[in-house]
Coordinates of C-alpha atoms and ligand atoms in Angstrom, one line a residue:
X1 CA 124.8 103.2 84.9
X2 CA 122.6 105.9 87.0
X3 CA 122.9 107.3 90.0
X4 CA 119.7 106.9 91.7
X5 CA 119.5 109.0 95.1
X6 CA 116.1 107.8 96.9
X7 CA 115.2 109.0 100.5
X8 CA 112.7 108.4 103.3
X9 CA 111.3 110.6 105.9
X10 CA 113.2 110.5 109.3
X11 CA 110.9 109.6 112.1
X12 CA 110.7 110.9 115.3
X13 CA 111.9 109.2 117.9
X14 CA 108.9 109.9 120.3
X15 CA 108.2 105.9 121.0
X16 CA 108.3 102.6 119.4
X17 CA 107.8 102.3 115.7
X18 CA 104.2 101.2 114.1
X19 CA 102.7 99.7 111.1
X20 CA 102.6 103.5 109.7
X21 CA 106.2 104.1 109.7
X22 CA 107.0 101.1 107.2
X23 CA 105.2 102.8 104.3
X24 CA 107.9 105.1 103.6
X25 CA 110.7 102.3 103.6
X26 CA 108.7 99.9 101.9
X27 CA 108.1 101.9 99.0
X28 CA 111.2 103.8 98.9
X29 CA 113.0 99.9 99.2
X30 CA 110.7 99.0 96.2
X31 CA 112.1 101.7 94.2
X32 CA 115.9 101.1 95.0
X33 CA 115.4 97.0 94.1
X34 CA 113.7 98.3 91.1
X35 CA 116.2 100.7 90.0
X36 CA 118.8 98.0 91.0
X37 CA 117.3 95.3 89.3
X38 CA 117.4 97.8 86.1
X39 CA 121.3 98.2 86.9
X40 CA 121.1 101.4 88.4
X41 CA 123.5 102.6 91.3
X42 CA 121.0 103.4 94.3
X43 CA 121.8 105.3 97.5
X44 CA 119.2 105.0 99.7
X45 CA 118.5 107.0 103.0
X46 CA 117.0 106.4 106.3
X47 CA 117.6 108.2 109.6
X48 CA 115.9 109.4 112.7
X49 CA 114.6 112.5 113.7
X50 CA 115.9 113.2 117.2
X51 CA 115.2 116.4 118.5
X52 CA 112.4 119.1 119.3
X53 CA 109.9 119.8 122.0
X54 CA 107.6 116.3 121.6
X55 CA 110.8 114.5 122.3
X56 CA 112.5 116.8 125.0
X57 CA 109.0 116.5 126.7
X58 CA 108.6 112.7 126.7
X59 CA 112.1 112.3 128.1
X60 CA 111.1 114.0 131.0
X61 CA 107.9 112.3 131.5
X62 CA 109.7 109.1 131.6
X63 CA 112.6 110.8 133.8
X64 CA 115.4 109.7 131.8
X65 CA 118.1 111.8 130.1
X66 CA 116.9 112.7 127.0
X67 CA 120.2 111.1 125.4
X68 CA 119.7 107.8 126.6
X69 CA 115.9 107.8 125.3
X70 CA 116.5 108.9 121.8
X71 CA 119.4 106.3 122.1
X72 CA 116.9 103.6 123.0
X73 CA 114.4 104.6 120.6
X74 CA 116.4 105.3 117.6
X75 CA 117.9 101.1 118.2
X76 CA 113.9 100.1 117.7
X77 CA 113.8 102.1 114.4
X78 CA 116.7 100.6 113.1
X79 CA 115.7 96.5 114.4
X80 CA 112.8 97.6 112.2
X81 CA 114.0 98.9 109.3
X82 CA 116.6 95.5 109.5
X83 CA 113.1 93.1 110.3
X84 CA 111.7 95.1 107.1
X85 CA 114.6 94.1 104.5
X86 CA 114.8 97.8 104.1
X87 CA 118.0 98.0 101.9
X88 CA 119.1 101.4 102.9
X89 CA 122.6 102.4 102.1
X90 CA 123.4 105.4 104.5
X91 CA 121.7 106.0 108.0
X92 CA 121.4 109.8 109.3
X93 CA 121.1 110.4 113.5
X94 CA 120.0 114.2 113.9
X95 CA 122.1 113.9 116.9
X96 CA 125.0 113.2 115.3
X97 CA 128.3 115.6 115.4
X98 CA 128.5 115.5 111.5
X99 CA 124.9 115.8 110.9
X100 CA 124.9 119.1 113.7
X101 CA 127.8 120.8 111.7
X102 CA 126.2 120.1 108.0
X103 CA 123.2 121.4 109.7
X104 CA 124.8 124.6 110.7
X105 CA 126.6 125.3 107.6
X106 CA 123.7 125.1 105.8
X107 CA 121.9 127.5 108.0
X108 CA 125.1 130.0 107.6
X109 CA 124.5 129.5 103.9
X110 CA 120.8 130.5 104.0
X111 CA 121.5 133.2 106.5
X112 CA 121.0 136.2 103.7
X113 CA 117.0 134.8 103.9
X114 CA 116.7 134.8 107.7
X115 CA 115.6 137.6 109.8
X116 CA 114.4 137.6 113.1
X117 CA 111.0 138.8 114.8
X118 CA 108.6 138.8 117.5
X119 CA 106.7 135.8 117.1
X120 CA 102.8 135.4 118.7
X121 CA 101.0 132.0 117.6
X122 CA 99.5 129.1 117.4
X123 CA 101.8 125.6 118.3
X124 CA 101.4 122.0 117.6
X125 CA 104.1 120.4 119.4
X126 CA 102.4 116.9 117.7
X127 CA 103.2 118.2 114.4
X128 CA 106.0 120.5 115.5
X129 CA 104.1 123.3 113.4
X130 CA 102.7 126.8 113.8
X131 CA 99.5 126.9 112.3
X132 CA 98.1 130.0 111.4
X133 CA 95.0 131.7 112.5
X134 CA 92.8 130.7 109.7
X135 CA 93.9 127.0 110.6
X136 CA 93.6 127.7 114.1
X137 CA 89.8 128.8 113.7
X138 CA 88.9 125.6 111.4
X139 CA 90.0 123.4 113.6
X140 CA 88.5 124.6 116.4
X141 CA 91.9 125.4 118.5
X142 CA 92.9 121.9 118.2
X143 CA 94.8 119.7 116.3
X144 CA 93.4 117.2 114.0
X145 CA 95.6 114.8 114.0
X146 CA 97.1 115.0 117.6
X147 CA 93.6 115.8 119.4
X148 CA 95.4 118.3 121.3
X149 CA 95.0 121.7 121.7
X150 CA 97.0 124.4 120.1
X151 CA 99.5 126.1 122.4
X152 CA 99.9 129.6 122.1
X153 CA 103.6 130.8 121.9
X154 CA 104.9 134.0 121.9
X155 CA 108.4 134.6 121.6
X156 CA 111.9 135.7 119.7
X157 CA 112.4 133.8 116.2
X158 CA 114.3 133.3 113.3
X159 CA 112.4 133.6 110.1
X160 CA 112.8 131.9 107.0
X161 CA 111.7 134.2 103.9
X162 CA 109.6 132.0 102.3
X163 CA 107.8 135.0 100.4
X164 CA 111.0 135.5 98.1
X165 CA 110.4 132.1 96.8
X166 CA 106.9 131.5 96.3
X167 CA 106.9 132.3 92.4
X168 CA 110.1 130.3 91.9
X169 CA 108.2 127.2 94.0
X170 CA 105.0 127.4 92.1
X171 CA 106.8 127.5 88.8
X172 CA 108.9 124.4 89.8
X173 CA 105.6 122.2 91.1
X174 CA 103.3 123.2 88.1
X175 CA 105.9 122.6 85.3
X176 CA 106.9 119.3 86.7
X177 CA 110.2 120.1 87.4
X178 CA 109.7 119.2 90.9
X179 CA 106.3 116.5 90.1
X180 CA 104.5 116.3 93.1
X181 CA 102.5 112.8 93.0
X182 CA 99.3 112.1 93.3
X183 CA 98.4 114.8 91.3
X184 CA 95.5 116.1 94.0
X185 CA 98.1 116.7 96.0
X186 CA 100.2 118.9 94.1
X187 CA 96.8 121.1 93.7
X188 CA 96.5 121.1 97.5
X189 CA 99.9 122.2 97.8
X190 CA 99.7 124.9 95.0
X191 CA 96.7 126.0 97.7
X192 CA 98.8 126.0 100.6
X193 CA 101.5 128.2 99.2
X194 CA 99.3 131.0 98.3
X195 CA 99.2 131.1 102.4
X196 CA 102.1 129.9 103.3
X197 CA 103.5 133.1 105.5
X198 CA 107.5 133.6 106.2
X199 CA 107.9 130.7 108.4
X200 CA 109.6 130.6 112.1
X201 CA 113.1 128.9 111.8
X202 CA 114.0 128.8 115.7
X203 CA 113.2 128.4 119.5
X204 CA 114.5 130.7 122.4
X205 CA 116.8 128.2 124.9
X206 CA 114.7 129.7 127.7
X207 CA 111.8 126.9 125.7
X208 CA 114.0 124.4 124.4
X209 CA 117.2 123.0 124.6
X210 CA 116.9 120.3 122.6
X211 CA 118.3 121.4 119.0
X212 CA 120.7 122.0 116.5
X213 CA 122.3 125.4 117.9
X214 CA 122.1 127.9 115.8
X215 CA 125.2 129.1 114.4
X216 CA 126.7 132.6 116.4
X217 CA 123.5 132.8 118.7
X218 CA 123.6 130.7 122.2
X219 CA 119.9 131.8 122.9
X220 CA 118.5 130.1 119.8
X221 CA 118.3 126.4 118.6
X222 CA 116.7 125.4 115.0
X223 CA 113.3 124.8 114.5
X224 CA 113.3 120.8 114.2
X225 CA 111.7 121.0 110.7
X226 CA 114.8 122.8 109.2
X227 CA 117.3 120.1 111.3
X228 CA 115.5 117.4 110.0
X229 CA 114.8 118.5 106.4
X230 CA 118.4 119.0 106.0
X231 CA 119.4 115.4 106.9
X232 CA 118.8 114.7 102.9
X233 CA 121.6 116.7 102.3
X234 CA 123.7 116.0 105.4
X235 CA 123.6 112.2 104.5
X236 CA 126.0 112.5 101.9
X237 CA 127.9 114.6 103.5
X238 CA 127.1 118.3 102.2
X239 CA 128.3 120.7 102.3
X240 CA 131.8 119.1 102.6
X241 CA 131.0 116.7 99.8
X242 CA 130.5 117.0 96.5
X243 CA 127.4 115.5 96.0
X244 CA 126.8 116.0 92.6
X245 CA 126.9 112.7 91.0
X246 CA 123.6 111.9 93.5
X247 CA 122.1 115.0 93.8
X248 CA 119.1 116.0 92.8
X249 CA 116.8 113.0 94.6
X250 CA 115.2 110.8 91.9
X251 CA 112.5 110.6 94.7
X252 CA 111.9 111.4 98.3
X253 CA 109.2 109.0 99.7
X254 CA 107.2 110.7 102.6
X255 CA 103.5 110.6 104.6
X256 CA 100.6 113.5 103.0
X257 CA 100.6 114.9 106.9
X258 CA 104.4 116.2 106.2
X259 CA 104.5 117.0 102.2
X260 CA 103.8 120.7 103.0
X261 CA 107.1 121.2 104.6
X262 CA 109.3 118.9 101.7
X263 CA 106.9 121.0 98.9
X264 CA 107.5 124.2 100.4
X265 CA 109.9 124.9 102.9
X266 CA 112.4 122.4 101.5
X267 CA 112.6 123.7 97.9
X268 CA 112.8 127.0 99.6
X269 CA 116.1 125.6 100.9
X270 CA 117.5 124.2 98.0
X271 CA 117.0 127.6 96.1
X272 CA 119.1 129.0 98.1
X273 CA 121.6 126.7 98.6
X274 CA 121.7 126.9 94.5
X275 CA 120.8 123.0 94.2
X276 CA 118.7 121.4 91.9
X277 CA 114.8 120.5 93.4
X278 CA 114.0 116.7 94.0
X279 CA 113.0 115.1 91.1
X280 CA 109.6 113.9 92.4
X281 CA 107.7 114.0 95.7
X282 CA 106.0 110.6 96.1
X283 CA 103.4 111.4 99.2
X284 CA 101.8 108.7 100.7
X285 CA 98.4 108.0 102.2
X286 CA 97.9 106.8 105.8
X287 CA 97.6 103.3 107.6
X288 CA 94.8 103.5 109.5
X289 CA 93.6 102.0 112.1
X290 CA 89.5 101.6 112.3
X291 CA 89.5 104.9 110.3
X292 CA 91.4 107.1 112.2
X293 CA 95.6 108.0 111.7
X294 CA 97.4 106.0 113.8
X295 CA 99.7 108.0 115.8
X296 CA 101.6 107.4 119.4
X297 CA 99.6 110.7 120.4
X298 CA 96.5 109.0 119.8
X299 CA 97.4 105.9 120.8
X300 CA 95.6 103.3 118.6
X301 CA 98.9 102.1 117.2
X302 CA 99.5 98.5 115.6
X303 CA 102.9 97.0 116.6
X304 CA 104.4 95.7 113.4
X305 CA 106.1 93.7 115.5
X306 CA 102.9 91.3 116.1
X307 CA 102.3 91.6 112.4
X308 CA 105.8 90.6 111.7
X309 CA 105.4 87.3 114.0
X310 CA 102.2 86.4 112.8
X311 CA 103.0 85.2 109.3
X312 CA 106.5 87.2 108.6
X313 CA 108.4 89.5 106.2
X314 CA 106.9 88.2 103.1
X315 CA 103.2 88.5 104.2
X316 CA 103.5 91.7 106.1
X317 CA 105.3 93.6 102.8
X318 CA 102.6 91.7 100.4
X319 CA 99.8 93.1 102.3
X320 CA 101.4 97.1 103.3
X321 CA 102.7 97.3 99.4
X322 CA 99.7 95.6 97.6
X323 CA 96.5 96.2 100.0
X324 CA 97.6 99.6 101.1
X325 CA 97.1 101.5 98.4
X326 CA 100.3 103.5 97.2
X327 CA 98.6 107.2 97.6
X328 CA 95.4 107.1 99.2
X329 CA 94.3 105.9 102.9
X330 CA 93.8 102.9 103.9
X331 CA 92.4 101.1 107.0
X332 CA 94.6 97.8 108.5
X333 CA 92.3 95.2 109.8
X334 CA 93.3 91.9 111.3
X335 CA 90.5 90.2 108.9
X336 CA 91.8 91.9 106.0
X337 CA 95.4 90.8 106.4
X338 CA 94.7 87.0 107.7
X339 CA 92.2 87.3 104.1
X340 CA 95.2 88.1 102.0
X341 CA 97.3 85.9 103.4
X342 CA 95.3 82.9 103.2
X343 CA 93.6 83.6 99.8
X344 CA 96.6 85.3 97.8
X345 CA 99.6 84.3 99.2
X346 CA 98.8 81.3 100.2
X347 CA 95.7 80.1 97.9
X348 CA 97.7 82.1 94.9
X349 CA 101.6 81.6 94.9
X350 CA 102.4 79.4 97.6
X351 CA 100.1 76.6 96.3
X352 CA 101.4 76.9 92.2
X353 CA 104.6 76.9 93.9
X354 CA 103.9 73.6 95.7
X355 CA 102.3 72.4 92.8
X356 CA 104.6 72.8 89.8
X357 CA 107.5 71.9 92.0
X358 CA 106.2 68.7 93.0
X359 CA 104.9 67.8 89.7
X360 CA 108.7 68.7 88.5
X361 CA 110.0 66.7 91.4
X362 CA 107.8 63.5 90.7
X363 CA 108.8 63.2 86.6
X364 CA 112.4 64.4 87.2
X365 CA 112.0 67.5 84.8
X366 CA 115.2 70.1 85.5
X367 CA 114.2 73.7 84.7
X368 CA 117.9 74.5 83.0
X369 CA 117.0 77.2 80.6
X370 CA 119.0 80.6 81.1
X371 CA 116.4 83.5 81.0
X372 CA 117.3 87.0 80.3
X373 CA 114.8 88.6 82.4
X374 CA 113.0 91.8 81.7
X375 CA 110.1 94.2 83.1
X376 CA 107.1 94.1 80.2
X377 CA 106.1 98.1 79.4
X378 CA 102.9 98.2 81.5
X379 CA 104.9 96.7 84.3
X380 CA 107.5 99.3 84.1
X381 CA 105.5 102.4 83.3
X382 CA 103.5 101.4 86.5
X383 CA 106.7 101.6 88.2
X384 CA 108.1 104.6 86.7
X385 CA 104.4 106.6 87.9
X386 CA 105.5 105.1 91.4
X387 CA 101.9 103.0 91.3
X388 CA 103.2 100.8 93.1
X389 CA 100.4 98.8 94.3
X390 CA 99.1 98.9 90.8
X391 CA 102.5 97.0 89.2
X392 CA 102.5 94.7 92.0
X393 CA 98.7 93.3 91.2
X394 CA 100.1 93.5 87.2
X395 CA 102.6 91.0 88.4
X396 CA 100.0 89.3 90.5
X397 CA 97.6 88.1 88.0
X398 CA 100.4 86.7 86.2
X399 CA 100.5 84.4 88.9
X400 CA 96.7 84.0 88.4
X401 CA 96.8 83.4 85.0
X402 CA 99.5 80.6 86.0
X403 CA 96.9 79.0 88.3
X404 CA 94.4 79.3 85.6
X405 CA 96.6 77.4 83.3
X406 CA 98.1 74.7 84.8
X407 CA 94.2 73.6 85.5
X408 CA 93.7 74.4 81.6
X409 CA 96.8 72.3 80.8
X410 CA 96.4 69.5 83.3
X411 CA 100.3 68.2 83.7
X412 CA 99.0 65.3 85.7
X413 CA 97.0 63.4 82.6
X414 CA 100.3 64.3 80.8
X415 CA 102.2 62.7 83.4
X416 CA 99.5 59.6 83.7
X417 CA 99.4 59.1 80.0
X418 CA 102.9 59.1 79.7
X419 CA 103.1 62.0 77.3
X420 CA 106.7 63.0 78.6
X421 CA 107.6 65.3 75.8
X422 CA 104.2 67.4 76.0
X423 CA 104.8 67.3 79.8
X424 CA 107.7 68.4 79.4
X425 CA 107.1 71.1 77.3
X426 CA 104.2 72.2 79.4
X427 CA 106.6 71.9 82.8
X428 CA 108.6 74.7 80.5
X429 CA 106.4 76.8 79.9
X430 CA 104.8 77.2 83.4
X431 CA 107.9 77.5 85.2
X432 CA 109.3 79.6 82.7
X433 CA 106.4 81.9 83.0
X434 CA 106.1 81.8 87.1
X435 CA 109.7 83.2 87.0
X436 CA 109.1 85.6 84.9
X437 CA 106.2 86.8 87.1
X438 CA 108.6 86.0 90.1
X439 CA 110.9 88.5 88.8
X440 CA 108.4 91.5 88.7
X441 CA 107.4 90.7 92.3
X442 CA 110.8 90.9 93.2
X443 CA 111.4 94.2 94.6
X444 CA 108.1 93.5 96.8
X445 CA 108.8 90.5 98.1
X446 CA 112.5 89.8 98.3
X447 CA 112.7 86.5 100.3
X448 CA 109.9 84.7 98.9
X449 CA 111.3 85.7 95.2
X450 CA 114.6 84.3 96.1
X451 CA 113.7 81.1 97.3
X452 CA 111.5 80.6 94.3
X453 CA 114.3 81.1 92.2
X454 CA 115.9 78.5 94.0
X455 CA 113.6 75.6 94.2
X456 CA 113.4 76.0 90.5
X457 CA 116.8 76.4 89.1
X458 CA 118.4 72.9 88.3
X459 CA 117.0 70.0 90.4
X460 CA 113.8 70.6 91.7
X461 CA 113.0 70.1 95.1
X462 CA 109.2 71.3 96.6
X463 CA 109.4 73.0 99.6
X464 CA 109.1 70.1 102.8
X465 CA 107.6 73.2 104.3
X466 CA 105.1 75.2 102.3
X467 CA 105.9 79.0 101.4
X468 CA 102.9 80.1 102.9
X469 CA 101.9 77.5 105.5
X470 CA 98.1 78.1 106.0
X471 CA 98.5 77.1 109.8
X472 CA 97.0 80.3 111.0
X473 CA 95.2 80.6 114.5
X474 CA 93.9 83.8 115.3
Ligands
MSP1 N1 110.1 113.6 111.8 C1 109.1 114.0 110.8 C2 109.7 113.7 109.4 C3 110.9 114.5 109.0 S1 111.4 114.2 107.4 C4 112.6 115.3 107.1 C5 107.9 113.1 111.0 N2 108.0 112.0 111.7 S2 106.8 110.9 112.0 O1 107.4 109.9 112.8 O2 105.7 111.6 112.5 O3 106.5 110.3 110.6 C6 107.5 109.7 109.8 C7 106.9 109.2 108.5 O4 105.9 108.2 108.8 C8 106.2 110.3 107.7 O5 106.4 110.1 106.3 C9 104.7 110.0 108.1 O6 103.8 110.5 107.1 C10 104.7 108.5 108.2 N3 103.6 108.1 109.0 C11 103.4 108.3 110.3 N4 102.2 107.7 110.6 C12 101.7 107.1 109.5 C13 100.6 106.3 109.2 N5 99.7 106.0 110.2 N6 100.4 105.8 108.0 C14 101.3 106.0 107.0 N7 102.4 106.8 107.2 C15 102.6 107.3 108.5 O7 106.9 113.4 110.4

């Protein structure tokens, strides 16, 4: 058996979450069911991100002590991540005593890298990121994704000597010992680290409070980036632990916007710390929202809580893990969810479902064959390339193929003509096909899977309520 370590990206806890925030679970959840479902051992991560100016700032709008919002906040993340069937294993609060004290001893252990300097530059507190000046010029002075200006900071840092490590990184990313996926990405990256200066590790109290303190210095607190990057560590429970039986990460599932500071920075960290790099970077393209990123600075989010209560769990991961493409951007629409609901979920499965199970029902066939299941090889190297979208339609037009055939087949005039052994045997095949397909959709949808499985195993019973009722009202 493997040990699989998987991990997500740690959101901040700057407002309620959105649509956006469940790519990272969702396909990170994917890969643990998958890995599962192979008979791996999976640890999978979530947390929050808690600290930093965007946070300490928002408190204060709002008036409330900056405890009790993060506390309020980090409760949404987690109802969503429960609504989601996320099926984490270990939950990491940046706030937390024991992530604070990991977090420390990890900076004491990368202390031989940090110096510290004058720092005059350009801010995002969106991003919580200094941009340099070349950035700062193409961008006009403000940020593209927060459509806010950049602030100009000038003040006593700890630096992080990123310049030692550059030829080590590259090496790592172009041999594929660390695989950054998509592969255009890993080019932009290679890009990036040609610039990449020695990067500012820390904030003067006299600007912000709200941090990690850093170790034998009361006037500094971490730069958020380093706090939060180290939760992946922290989580199971280094430097204390031994966490060599799940260490190096088979994968770390995060956004495009943030893979510069897990393909850079992060690696970086491990290096020093003398720990194997992540096994693969899986960065994600963006839920948008009429084109642009949807972000709580911009404020065209889409509760997923509306999304959730429209047609639930089932439909909203069959849409975000099968119509949102796995690496590039895509745009959420009302019409192009209520379209996939009605003429795949509904049209496709839950309407073979109804059908075979009432033809079962009606000519009392059992379905009492004991499959072995297993993943065919184009399913499974799909997987293994985290295409996730791409296995999911494999296992789709299965179900296709299904609805194609039982029209081919026509159990009915089998049924009519009294032909109960052909019937039979035809019942057979389709329903042992449909669970085959049912497996491989599995680790997408979870709850539909399962009660398919059930109404077929044994008796059979259609559904007195359809899987996927087409009772929509927009
Ligand atoms: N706190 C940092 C991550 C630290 S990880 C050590 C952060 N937080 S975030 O809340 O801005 O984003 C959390 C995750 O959600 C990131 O992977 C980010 O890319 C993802 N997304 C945020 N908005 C998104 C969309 N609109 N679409 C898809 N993913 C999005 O960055």
């Amino acid at each position: 058996m493997n040990k699989v370590y998987l991990t997500t990206a740690i959101p901040y806890v700057n407002g309620e979450p959105h649509i956006g925030h469940a790519m990272d679970y969702l396909l990170a959840d994917v890969c643990a069911r998958y890995h599962r479902l192979l008979g791996d051992e999976v640890k999978l991560q979530a947390g929050t991100d808690e600290h930093g100016g965007k946070i300490w700032k928002k408190a204060e709008e709002l008036g409330i002590s900056v405890e009790q919002y993060v506390d309020d906040n980090v409760k949404k993340f987690r109802d969503f991540i429960a609504k989601l069937d996320i099926s984490y294993t270990d939950f990491v609060r940046t706030t937390d005593s024991n992530h604070e004290r990991r977090c420390q001893e990890i900076w004491r252990i990368l202390s031989d890298y940090i110096y510290k300097a004058e720092y005059e530059g350009w801010y995002c507190t969106g991003c919580e990121r200094f941009v340099t000046e070349k950035e700062y010029e193409e961008n006009h002075g403000v940020c593209p994704d927060h459509q806010k200006p950049y602030e100009k900071l000038q003040e006593e840092n700890y630096y992080f000597k990123i310049s030692d490590f550059k030829d080590r990184i590259r090496m790592a990313i172009e041999s594929g010992e660390m695989l950054i996926l998509p592969e255009f990405r890993k080019k932009e990256i290679l890009r990036l680290l040609e610039d990449t200066p020695d990067v500012s590790i820390s904030r003067p109290t006299s600007q912000l409070v709200w941090g990690v303190k850093v170790p034998d210095d009361d006037s500094q607190v971490m730069y958020v980036w380093i706090d939060a990057l180290s939760n992946y560590l922290t989580a199971l429970g280094y430097p204390e632990e031994d966490i060599t039986d799940w260490w190096p990460p088979v994968a770390q599932f995060v956004g495009k916007d943030i893979l510069r500071f897990h393909a850079i920075i992060w690696p970086a960290m491990l290096i020093v710390l003398g720990l194997p790099l992540p096994k693969t970077m899986v960065s994600h393209g963006m839920v948008l929202a009429d084109g642009q990123k949807m972000s709580k600075s911009i404020g065209n989010v889409v509760n997923p809580v509306d999304v959730l209560d429209r047609h639930g769990l089932d439909a909203f991961r069959y849409y975000f893990l099968r119509h949102v493409d796995t690496f590039a951007d895509s745009d959420f629409t009302w019409e192009k969810f209520e379209d996939a609901y009605n003429n795949e979920l509904a049209n496709d499965l839950g309407n073979l479902v109804q059908r075979l199970a009432t033809l079962a029902a009606k000519n009392n066939f059992k379905f009492e064959e004991k499959l072995d299941f297993e993943f065919d090889n184009e399913y499974n190297d799909l997987m293994t390339k985290y295409e996730f979208a791409k296995a999911f339609d494999y296992a789709w037009n299965k179900i296709q193929e299904l609805n194609r055939r039982i029209d081919e087949e026509k159990p009915w005039s089998l049924a009519k003509n009294g032909e109960t052994e052909k019937l039979n045997e035809c019942l057979s095949g389709l329903i042992r096909d449909l669970l085959r397909a049912n497996y491989a959709l599995s680790p997408f949808i979870p709850g539909a899977t399962e009660k398919i499985f059930e109404i077929f195993s044994g008796e059979i019973t259609p559904p007195e309520v359809p899987l996927f009722p087409k009772d929509f009202v927009a």
